[in-house]
Amino acid sequence: MAQILVKEVLTPQIKLMVVEAPRVAKKAKPGQFVVIRFHEQGERIPLTIADYDPDAGTVTIIFQEVGKSTLHLGEMEEGDEILDFVGPLGREIEERQFGHVVCVGGGVGIAPIYPKARALSMLGNRVTSIIGARTADLIFWEREMRSVSDELHVTTDDGTYGEKGFVTQVLERVVKEEQVDLVVAVGPLIMMKMVSLLTKKFSIPTLVSLNPIMVDGTGMCGCCRGTVNKECKFTCVDGPVFDGHQVDYDELMARQRTYLDEEQRAMEIWRMKKVEEEPTRVTR
Amino acid sequence: MSQDKFKGRPKMPQRPVRERIRDFDEVPTGLEEWAAVEEARRCLQCKRPLCMRGCPVEIDIPAFIALIAEGKFDQAVQKMKEKNSLPAICGRVCPQEEQCERECVLGKKGEPIAVGYIERFIADYERDRGVRTPSRSSPNGKKIAVIGAGPAGLTCAGDLAKMGYGVTLFEAFHAPGGVLVYGIPEFRLPKSIVFGEVDYVRSLGVELELSTVIGRSVTVDDLAEEGFGAFFIGTGAGLPYFMELPGENMNGIYSANEFLTRSNLMKGYRFPEYDTPIKIGRRVAVIGGGNVAMDSARTAVRLGADEVCLVYRRTKNEMPARVEEVERAEEEGINCIILTNPVRFLGNQNGWVTGIECIEMELGEPDESGRRRPVPIEGSEYVIPIDTVVVAIGQGPNPLLLETMPDLTLNRRGYIETDPETGATSRRGMFAGGDIVTGAATGISAMGAGKQAARSIDRFFQDPDTFPQWR
Ligand SMILES: Cc1cc2nc3c(=O)[nH]c(=O)nc-3n(C[C@H](O)[C@H](O)[C@H](O)COP(=O)(O)OP(=O)(O)OC[C@H]3O[C@@H](n4cnc5c(N)ncnc54)[C@H](O)[C@@H]3O)c2cc1C
Ligand SMILES: Cc1cc2nc3c(=O)[nH]c(=O)nc-3n(C[C@H](O)[C@H](O)[C@H](O)COP(=O)(O)OP(=O)(O)OC[C@H]3O[C@@H](n4cnc5c(N)ncnc54)[C@H](O)[C@@H]3O)c2cc1C
Ligand code: SF4
Ligand code: SF4
Ligand code: FES
C-alpha cells in the first residue's frame, strides 16, 4: 500500500502524484519506473519515476489520462492508497560526463526526461532541453525543466505555445549549429523514431526510453519485448533505456496497438459508469 | 457408479466436457468418502512400502491410508501434515503416476493405489471443516528472510515459523503462490485452495511482504543490515524462453507465462470486469508438450477459441505433460500435431501473426535425456494458419536477483548450485531450493527442498561454527 500524499493537476489530462513509498524512494535512480495496481480488479501499469526523495521516502509519478486505468487513477485523491506500488524497476541511465547533452521530452515524456536532465546536469554536463506537445494545454513542468537545463526550447504542434512544430525541428537546428555529444529522448514511439533517424544522420549517440505494454515488469512474461540490434530484448529488465539507433520502432508500434479494441471498450464502460454515478449533473 | 459395483482403483469423477469448457471451474470433482475408504482398504499395508520411495517428501503413505481405511480422518490429516503441509495442492497437481503410484507394489501386477486421489480427499475433508493451526515453539527472536512465495518458499517459511523463527516472506507479485497462482489454471487448481494454504502459513506467524522485488526494491545486503540472519531463495524458474524464430515478436504471439498470467493471476478471462485484457483468436496454436503447454491450450479453449492445436516436435510418448492432462486436453477437442516444429511465423501488414511455417520431424538417435532426438525432414515445410500462438517451450532462471549477488555460485545454465545434503549455497547463511536450483520441476519437489532448507537453517542457527561450508 502506498498513500497518495500530494495530487496536482498539471494540465486537464496530466496529473502528478507524490506517493509514500520509502523502499522505492531509497533505491530509485533516473530512468527507472514503477508498476502499479490500484484496485483488486485492476491491471498492472508501468509509470516512470518522475522524481524521488529518499529522505522523505516519497516518489513522484506523472501520468496522462489515456485510457481506463489512467482515468481511474486520475480520480484518486490525496489520502487514498495505491494497492501495489512496485519498484524501482528497469535499469538506470548511465550517469557520467558526456559534454553537451540534448534532452528531448515529448508529451507526457516530459516527466521522465526531467530526472535524467537533472542527473546529467548535476554531473557537469551542458544540458539543452527541448520539450514539446500537441498543444499549449499539454505542456507542463516548464519551470522545473528550465531549472535543470542550460537552455530550454518549447514547441507545440499547433503553435499555441512556444515554437510551432515538432521537437525534431528544434533538434535539427541545435545539432547543426552546435557540437552535441549525446541525445536523450523520451516520448511517443513515433517521436523517438524521428529523433533517432535524425541523430543517426549526424552520428550522435542517442538514448531512448521505450514504453511497451507490460504485465509484471520483472522479466517473467516477455510482453514488453522488442527487437534491439537484431536481438530480442525485454524492456522491463534490459531497458527501458536503449540505444535509439538500434531499436525496431515499427514492431514496437504494432505491439503497442495489441489491445486497442479492448482498451476502447474498457474506456466506454468506464465513462458510462461515470455518467450513471453522477445523474444530477447530467440531467441538469 | 453405485457402491456395490465398485471394484479396484476408482476413477476420478469429473465434469462432462461440454459443461467444463465453458467456464474455469475445477474439472475433477474429487472422490466421495465411501470411494476413498474403499480404495484405502485395498492398500496392502506393505512392511517395506515401496510407494514411499517415490514421494519426494517421504510421506508415511501406508500409515495415513490405514487411518482413512479405519475412518479416522482427523488423525489421517495429522499424519499427512507431519511431512506435507500442502496436501490439497499435492493431491491435485503431483505427477503421482511417476512418483508414489509408480512405485506401489500393486502397480506391478494390476492397478496401483490411488494415493493422490486419497490425499486430495483427506485434504478437502479437512478444509471443509476448518483447518486447525498446529502449536508452534515460542519465538526465538531470530529473523529469516524467505524470497519467493511459491511452494518452496511457502513450505520453508511455514516450517521455520513452527520452530519459532521470525519469518518474513517476500514476494515480487501482488499475490502469493508462485506458479500455483500465476501459472496453473483455476480449472486444475482452484486459487481459493492455494490462498487457504497461504492463510495457514500466515497463521503460523509468517509475515508476508507482497509487491517487493528482492534485488530491486531491497537487496539481500539491505535485509542483512535490517537484521535477517539467514536467507532462503525460492524464486523459481520464471524467465520465459522464446524460439528465436523470425516473426516471433508479432502481435498475437504470447509466451505461456504471459498468456497464463494474464488469464490466471490477472483474471483476464473476466475482462472487462477485471481490467487486464487477453486476446484470443479463432485458431490457436500452442507450441510445446509439457504441463505448461496443456494448461495454455485448455485455457485457450475456455477463452473461446474455435480450434486449438498443440505443435510438438516429438511424439505423444515423449510428451513431458501428465498423462491425465493430455487425456483431458484431447477430450476437450485439442488436436495434437506431433513430429512438427515451427521454423518461422507469418504475419499481415499490421503486424499480426497469421500462420506458422512448420517442418515435419522424425525421431533419430536418443539424446542426453534418453529421448530420441527429433530431426527435421528436409523439404517437408508447410503452413498452419492460426491467429494466436502460445510459446510453451520452457523457462529459465530469472537473473534479476542473482545479478545482485555476484559471489553466489551458479551452474552453467544459470541456476543456483547448492549442497544436495543441506540446500546451502556458496554464500554463508544463504540457502536455496525449488525450480531456481533444479530448473523447472514439480511442486512437490520444490516443497521438499523448502523443508530440507528449513531443517538446515535451524541447524545453522543452532551451531553455526560446525555447519558445513558448501564450496
Ligand atoms: C517504462 C514505462 C514508463 C512509462 N511512464 C509513463 C509515465 O511516466 N506517464 C504516463 O502517462 N505514461 C507512462 N507510460 C505509459 C503508461 O503505462 C500507459 O499510458 C498506461 O498503461 C495506459 O493505461 P490505460 O488503461 O489508461 O490506457 P489503455 O486503455 O491501456 O490505452 C489507451 C491508449 O494509450 C495507448 N497506450 C497504451 N499503453 C501505452 C504505453 N505503454 N505507452 C503509450 N501509449 C500507450 C493505447 O494504444 C491506447 O491508444 C509508461 C510506460 C512504460 C512501459
Ligand atoms: C503452467 C505450469 C503448470 C505446472 N503444472 C504442474 C503440475 O501439474 N504438477 C507439478 O508438480 N508441477 C507443475 N508445474 C511446476 C511447478 O509449478 C513448479 O515446479 C513449482 O511451482 C516450483 O516452485 P518454486 O517455489 O520453486 O517456484 P515458483 O512457483 O516459480 O515461485 C517463485 C516465486 O518467487 C517469486 N519471485 C521471483 N523472483 C523474485 C524476487 N526477486 N523477489 C521476490 N520474489 C520473487 C515469483 O514471483 C514466484 O511467486 C507447473 C508449472 C507451470 C508453469
Ligand atoms: S505428495 Fe505427491 S508423491 Fe508424495 S504421496 Fe502425495 S501425491 Fe504421492
Ligand atoms: S506400496 Fe502400494 S500397497 Fe504397498 S503400502 Fe504403498 S500404497 Fe499400499
Ligand atoms: S513486463 Fe513482463 S517481461 Fe517485461
Short mmCIF file of C-alpha atoms in Angstrom, two decimals, chain B residues 136-437:
data_model
loop_
_atom_site.label_atom_id
_atom_site.label_comp_id
_atom_site.label_asym_id
_atom_site.label_seq_id
_atom_site.Cartn_x
_atom_site.Cartn_y
_atom_site.Cartn_z
CA ARG B 136 4.43 -23.77 17.50
CA SER B 137 7.52 -23.17 19.54
CA SER B 138 7.82 -19.84 21.32
CA PRO B 139 9.52 -17.10 19.28
CA ASN B 140 13.29 -17.32 19.44
CA GLY B 141 13.92 -13.80 18.19
CA LYS B 142 15.84 -14.83 15.10
CA LYS B 143 14.86 -13.32 11.76
CA ILE B 144 14.89 -15.17 8.46
CA ALA B 145 14.08 -13.81 5.01
CA VAL B 146 12.40 -16.17 2.56
CA ILE B 147 12.40 -14.87 -1.01
CA GLY B 148 9.63 -16.02 -3.34
CA ALA B 149 6.21 -17.24 -2.18
CA GLY B 150 5.96 -20.31 -4.41
CA PRO B 151 5.66 -23.83 -2.97
CA ALA B 152 9.35 -23.88 -1.97
CA GLY B 153 9.22 -20.57 -0.13
CA LEU B 154 5.82 -21.22 1.49
CA THR B 155 6.97 -24.59 2.83
CA CYS B 156 10.28 -23.27 4.11
CA ALA B 157 8.61 -20.27 5.77
CA GLY B 158 5.91 -22.40 7.39
CA ASP B 159 8.36 -24.92 8.81
CA LEU B 160 10.69 -22.27 10.22
CA ALA B 161 7.80 -20.38 11.80
CA LYS B 162 6.70 -23.59 13.52
CA MET B 163 10.18 -23.86 15.02
CA GLY B 164 9.85 -20.36 16.46
CA TYR B 165 11.76 -18.28 13.93
CA GLY B 166 10.56 -14.84 12.88
CA VAL B 167 10.00 -15.32 9.16
CA THR B 168 9.29 -12.68 6.53
CA LEU B 169 8.25 -13.99 3.14
CA PHE B 170 8.98 -11.57 0.28
CA GLU B 171 7.08 -11.86 -2.99
CA ALA B 172 7.51 -9.81 -6.17
CA PHE B 173 3.91 -10.25 -7.33
CA HIS B 174 0.85 -8.84 -5.62
CA ALA B 175 -0.32 -12.35 -4.74
CA PRO B 176 1.47 -15.27 -3.06
CA GLY B 177 1.60 -18.79 -4.52
CA GLY B 178 4.15 -18.58 -7.34
CA VAL B 179 3.38 -20.80 -10.30
CA LEU B 180 0.45 -22.30 -8.39
CA VAL B 181 -1.30 -18.95 -8.75
CA TYR B 182 0.02 -17.32 -11.90
CA GLY B 183 0.70 -20.47 -13.94
CA ILE B 184 -1.59 -23.40 -13.10
CA PRO B 185 -5.16 -22.52 -14.11
CA GLU B 186 -8.18 -22.35 -11.84
CA PHE B 187 -9.77 -25.39 -13.50
CA ARG B 188 -6.86 -27.57 -12.35
CA LEU B 189 -6.07 -25.93 -9.02
CA PRO B 190 -8.64 -23.50 -7.61
CA LYS B 191 -6.94 -20.39 -6.27
CA SER B 192 -9.04 -20.49 -3.12
CA ILE B 193 -7.17 -23.66 -2.20
CA VAL B 194 -3.79 -22.04 -2.68
CA PHE B 195 -4.83 -18.98 -0.69
CA GLY B 196 -6.20 -21.31 2.00
CA GLU B 197 -2.77 -22.87 2.30
CA VAL B 198 -1.17 -19.42 2.35
CA ASP B 199 -3.50 -18.37 5.18
CA TYR B 200 -2.40 -21.44 7.07
CA VAL B 201 1.25 -20.46 6.66
CA ARG B 202 0.41 -16.93 7.83
CA SER B 203 -1.45 -18.29 10.81
CA LEU B 204 1.86 -19.76 11.88
CA GLY B 205 3.16 -16.22 12.21
CA VAL B 206 4.85 -15.72 8.85
CA GLU B 207 4.88 -12.08 7.73
CA LEU B 208 4.09 -11.68 4.04
CA GLU B 209 5.53 -8.71 2.13
CA LEU B 210 3.98 -8.63 -1.31
CA SER B 211 4.95 -6.46 -4.29
CA THR B 212 8.56 -6.43 -3.12
CA VAL B 213 11.15 -7.39 -5.71
CA ILE B 214 14.29 -8.52 -3.92
CA GLY B 215 17.29 -7.22 -5.80
CA ARG B 216 15.37 -4.11 -6.84
CA SER B 217 13.12 -2.77 -4.05
CA VAL B 218 15.59 -4.02 -1.49
CA THR B 219 18.73 -6.15 -1.73
CA VAL B 220 19.84 -9.10 0.32
CA ASP B 221 22.57 -6.92 1.80
CA ASP B 222 19.96 -4.38 2.94
CA LEU B 223 18.00 -7.19 4.56
CA ALA B 224 21.11 -8.45 6.33
CA GLU B 225 21.50 -4.95 7.73
CA GLU B 226 17.87 -5.00 8.84
CA GLY B 227 18.81 -8.00 10.98
CA PHE B 228 17.90 -11.00 8.87
CA GLY B 229 20.36 -13.72 9.85
CA ALA B 230 19.63 -16.32 7.15
CA PHE B 231 18.05 -16.44 3.71
CA PHE B 232 16.13 -18.91 1.62
CA ILE B 233 15.87 -18.27 -2.11
CA GLY B 234 12.89 -19.88 -3.81
CA THR B 235 12.44 -17.59 -6.77
CA GLY B 236 11.55 -20.31 -9.29
CA ALA B 237 12.30 -20.57 -12.98
CA GLY B 238 10.19 -17.73 -14.30
CA LEU B 239 12.11 -16.49 -17.34
CA PRO B 240 10.21 -17.46 -20.50
CA TYR B 241 12.21 -18.90 -23.39
CA PHE B 242 11.31 -17.96 -26.92
CA MET B 243 12.23 -19.92 -30.03
CA GLU B 244 14.20 -17.07 -31.59
CA LEU B 245 12.47 -17.56 -34.91
CA PRO B 246 11.71 -14.86 -37.47
CA GLY B 247 8.47 -13.03 -36.74
CA GLU B 248 8.25 -14.11 -33.10
CA ASN B 249 7.57 -10.59 -31.81
CA MET B 250 4.43 -10.16 -33.87
CA ASN B 251 1.12 -9.38 -32.24
CA GLY B 252 -0.81 -12.45 -31.16
CA ILE B 253 2.28 -14.38 -30.07
CA TYR B 254 2.46 -14.91 -26.33
CA SER B 255 4.89 -16.64 -24.04
CA ALA B 256 2.98 -19.20 -21.97
CA ASN B 257 3.93 -17.15 -18.91
CA GLU B 258 2.26 -14.05 -20.26
CA PHE B 259 -0.79 -15.93 -21.53
CA LEU B 260 -1.32 -17.79 -18.26
CA THR B 261 -0.50 -14.79 -16.05
CA ARG B 262 -3.00 -12.61 -17.89
CA SER B 263 -5.63 -15.29 -17.55
CA ASN B 264 -4.93 -16.68 -14.06
CA LEU B 265 -3.33 -14.04 -11.90
CA MET B 266 -4.88 -11.02 -13.60
CA LYS B 267 -8.23 -12.79 -14.30
CA GLY B 268 -8.15 -11.74 -17.95
CA TYR B 269 -10.91 -14.27 -18.66
CA ARG B 270 -13.22 -11.97 -16.74
CA PHE B 271 -12.36 -8.84 -18.77
CA PRO B 272 -13.88 -6.19 -18.67
CA GLU B 273 -14.93 -6.86 -15.08
CA TYR B 274 -11.19 -7.19 -14.47
CA ASP B 275 -9.05 -4.62 -16.28
CA THR B 276 -6.42 -6.87 -17.85
CA PRO B 277 -7.32 -7.87 -21.42
CA ILE B 278 -6.30 -11.10 -23.12
CA LYS B 279 -6.59 -11.59 -26.84
CA ILE B 280 -7.75 -14.90 -28.21
CA GLY B 281 -8.09 -15.69 -31.88
CA ARG B 282 -10.26 -18.25 -33.65
CA ARG B 283 -7.40 -20.64 -34.30
CA VAL B 284 -4.79 -21.05 -31.60
CA ALA B 285 -1.54 -22.99 -31.72
CA VAL B 286 0.37 -23.86 -28.56
CA ILE B 287 3.98 -24.86 -29.09
CA GLY B 288 5.29 -27.47 -26.65
CA GLY B 289 4.24 -30.70 -24.97
CA GLY B 290 4.57 -30.18 -21.22
CA ASN B 291 2.15 -29.27 -18.46
CA VAL B 292 2.56 -25.63 -19.35
CA ALA B 293 1.51 -26.31 -22.94
CA MET B 294 -1.55 -28.34 -21.82
CA ASP B 295 -2.60 -25.60 -19.41
CA SER B 296 -2.25 -22.96 -22.12
CA ALA B 297 -4.21 -24.99 -24.67
CA ARG B 298 -7.02 -25.77 -22.25
CA THR B 299 -7.13 -22.12 -21.22
CA ALA B 300 -7.42 -21.12 -24.88
CA VAL B 301 -10.42 -23.47 -25.29
CA ARG B 302 -12.13 -21.83 -22.33
CA LEU B 303 -11.39 -18.34 -23.60
CA GLY B 304 -13.48 -19.18 -26.65
CA ALA B 305 -11.09 -20.25 -29.40
CA ASP B 306 -12.76 -22.29 -32.18
CA GLU B 307 -9.79 -24.55 -32.75
CA VAL B 308 -6.78 -25.23 -30.57
CA CYS B 309 -3.82 -27.35 -31.54
CA LEU B 310 -0.57 -28.35 -29.88
CA VAL B 311 2.54 -28.36 -32.01
CA TYR B 312 5.13 -30.75 -30.61
CA ARG B 313 8.37 -31.89 -32.18
CA ARG B 314 8.43 -35.43 -30.81
CA THR B 315 5.60 -37.96 -30.36
CA LYS B 316 2.97 -38.29 -27.66
CA ASN B 317 5.14 -40.84 -25.84
CA GLU B 318 7.79 -38.23 -25.19
CA MET B 319 5.40 -35.51 -24.02
CA PRO B 320 6.51 -34.43 -20.54
CA ALA B 321 2.95 -33.47 -19.54
CA ARG B 322 0.99 -35.66 -17.14
CA VAL B 323 -0.91 -38.41 -18.97
CA GLU B 324 -4.15 -37.40 -17.28
CA GLU B 325 -3.79 -33.84 -18.53
CA VAL B 326 -3.06 -34.92 -22.12
CA GLU B 327 -6.19 -37.08 -22.00
CA ARG B 328 -8.30 -34.22 -20.68
CA ALA B 329 -6.88 -31.87 -23.29
CA GLU B 330 -7.80 -34.30 -26.07
CA GLU B 331 -11.29 -34.77 -24.62
CA GLU B 332 -11.67 -31.03 -24.82
CA GLY B 333 -11.00 -31.11 -28.55
CA ILE B 334 -7.36 -30.12 -28.60
CA ASN B 335 -5.59 -31.54 -31.60
CA CYS B 336 -2.00 -32.74 -31.14
CA ILE B 337 0.16 -32.07 -34.18
CA ILE B 338 3.19 -34.22 -33.41
CA LEU B 339 6.61 -34.55 -35.04
CA THR B 340 6.34 -30.96 -36.19
CA ASN B 341 8.50 -27.94 -35.43
CA PRO B 342 7.95 -24.26 -36.27
CA VAL B 343 10.54 -22.58 -38.46
CA ARG B 344 9.06 -19.09 -38.75
CA PHE B 345 5.96 -17.04 -38.13
CA LEU B 346 4.00 -15.36 -40.90
CA GLY B 347 2.04 -12.17 -40.43
CA ASN B 348 -0.05 -9.45 -42.04
CA GLN B 349 0.75 -5.79 -42.71
CA ASN B 350 -0.47 -4.66 -39.31
CA GLY B 351 2.00 -6.90 -37.55
CA TRP B 352 -0.45 -9.64 -36.51
CA VAL B 353 0.52 -13.29 -36.80
CA THR B 354 -1.44 -15.25 -39.43
CA GLY B 355 0.37 -18.58 -39.63
CA ILE B 356 3.27 -20.77 -38.60
CA GLU B 357 5.54 -22.32 -41.15
CA CYS B 358 6.41 -25.76 -39.79
CA ILE B 359 8.70 -28.58 -40.74
CA GLU B 360 7.97 -32.25 -40.16
CA MET B 361 10.31 -34.22 -37.92
CA GLU B 362 11.30 -37.85 -37.43
CA LEU B 363 12.87 -39.47 -34.38
CA GLY B 364 16.58 -40.19 -34.60
CA GLU B 365 19.14 -41.37 -32.04
CA PRO B 366 18.50 -40.87 -28.31
CA ASP B 367 19.91 -37.62 -26.84
CA GLU B 368 21.33 -36.90 -23.34
CA SER B 369 17.85 -37.06 -21.82
CA GLY B 370 17.39 -40.55 -23.23
CA ARG B 371 14.61 -39.42 -25.54
CA ARG B 372 15.04 -39.90 -29.26
CA ARG B 373 16.18 -36.71 -30.85
CA PRO B 374 13.82 -35.20 -33.41
CA VAL B 375 15.40 -34.48 -36.80
CA PRO B 376 13.80 -32.31 -39.47
CA ILE B 377 12.67 -33.95 -42.71
CA GLU B 378 14.02 -31.79 -45.45
CA GLY B 379 11.52 -30.25 -47.83
CA SER B 380 8.51 -31.06 -45.63
CA GLU B 381 7.68 -27.44 -44.75
CA TYR B 382 4.03 -26.42 -44.68
CA VAL B 383 1.95 -23.61 -43.16
CA ILE B 384 -0.58 -23.91 -40.36
CA PRO B 385 -2.92 -20.91 -40.49
CA ILE B 386 -3.53 -19.52 -37.00
CA ASP B 387 -4.13 -16.15 -35.35
CA THR B 388 -2.83 -16.74 -31.82
CA VAL B 389 0.32 -18.54 -30.75
CA VAL B 390 1.42 -19.52 -27.26
CA VAL B 391 5.08 -20.44 -26.95
CA ALA B 392 5.46 -23.02 -24.16
CA ILE B 393 8.92 -24.41 -24.75
CA GLY B 394 10.30 -23.91 -21.26
CA GLN B 395 11.54 -21.41 -18.71
CA GLY B 396 14.88 -20.46 -17.21
CA PRO B 397 16.18 -18.73 -14.09
CA ASN B 398 15.35 -15.05 -13.77
CA PRO B 399 18.66 -13.20 -13.31
CA LEU B 400 17.11 -10.14 -11.61
CA LEU B 401 18.02 -11.16 -8.05
CA LEU B 402 21.05 -13.31 -8.86
CA GLU B 403 22.79 -10.42 -10.63
CA THR B 404 22.91 -8.54 -7.35
CA MET B 405 24.92 -11.34 -5.72
CA PRO B 406 27.96 -11.93 -7.92
CA ASP B 407 29.54 -14.09 -5.19
CA LEU B 408 26.81 -16.72 -5.46
CA THR B 409 27.91 -19.83 -7.39
CA LEU B 410 25.62 -20.66 -10.31
CA ASN B 411 25.80 -23.61 -12.67
CA ARG B 412 26.31 -23.46 -16.40
CA ARG B 413 22.61 -22.89 -17.05
CA GLY B 414 22.35 -20.06 -14.52
CA TYR B 415 20.69 -21.97 -11.68
CA ILE B 416 21.96 -21.75 -8.10
CA GLU B 417 24.35 -24.51 -7.00
CA THR B 418 23.53 -25.99 -3.63
CA ASP B 419 24.80 -28.69 -1.31
CA PRO B 420 22.47 -31.62 -2.07
CA GLU B 421 22.57 -32.59 1.61
CA THR B 422 21.56 -29.25 3.10
CA GLY B 423 20.40 -26.83 0.40
CA ALA B 424 23.21 -24.44 1.38
CA THR B 425 24.60 -22.15 -1.31
CA SER B 426 28.15 -20.88 -1.65
CA ARG B 427 27.17 -17.83 0.38
CA ARG B 428 27.18 -18.47 4.11
CA GLY B 429 23.75 -18.32 5.71
CA MET B 430 22.04 -18.45 2.34
CA PHE B 431 20.02 -21.47 1.22
CA ALA B 432 18.06 -22.15 -1.95
CA GLY B 433 15.61 -24.68 -3.34
CA GLY B 434 12.87 -25.38 -5.85
CA ASP B 435 12.96 -24.53 -9.53
CA ILE B 436 15.75 -21.93 -9.05
CA VAL B 437 18.06 -24.85 -8.19
#
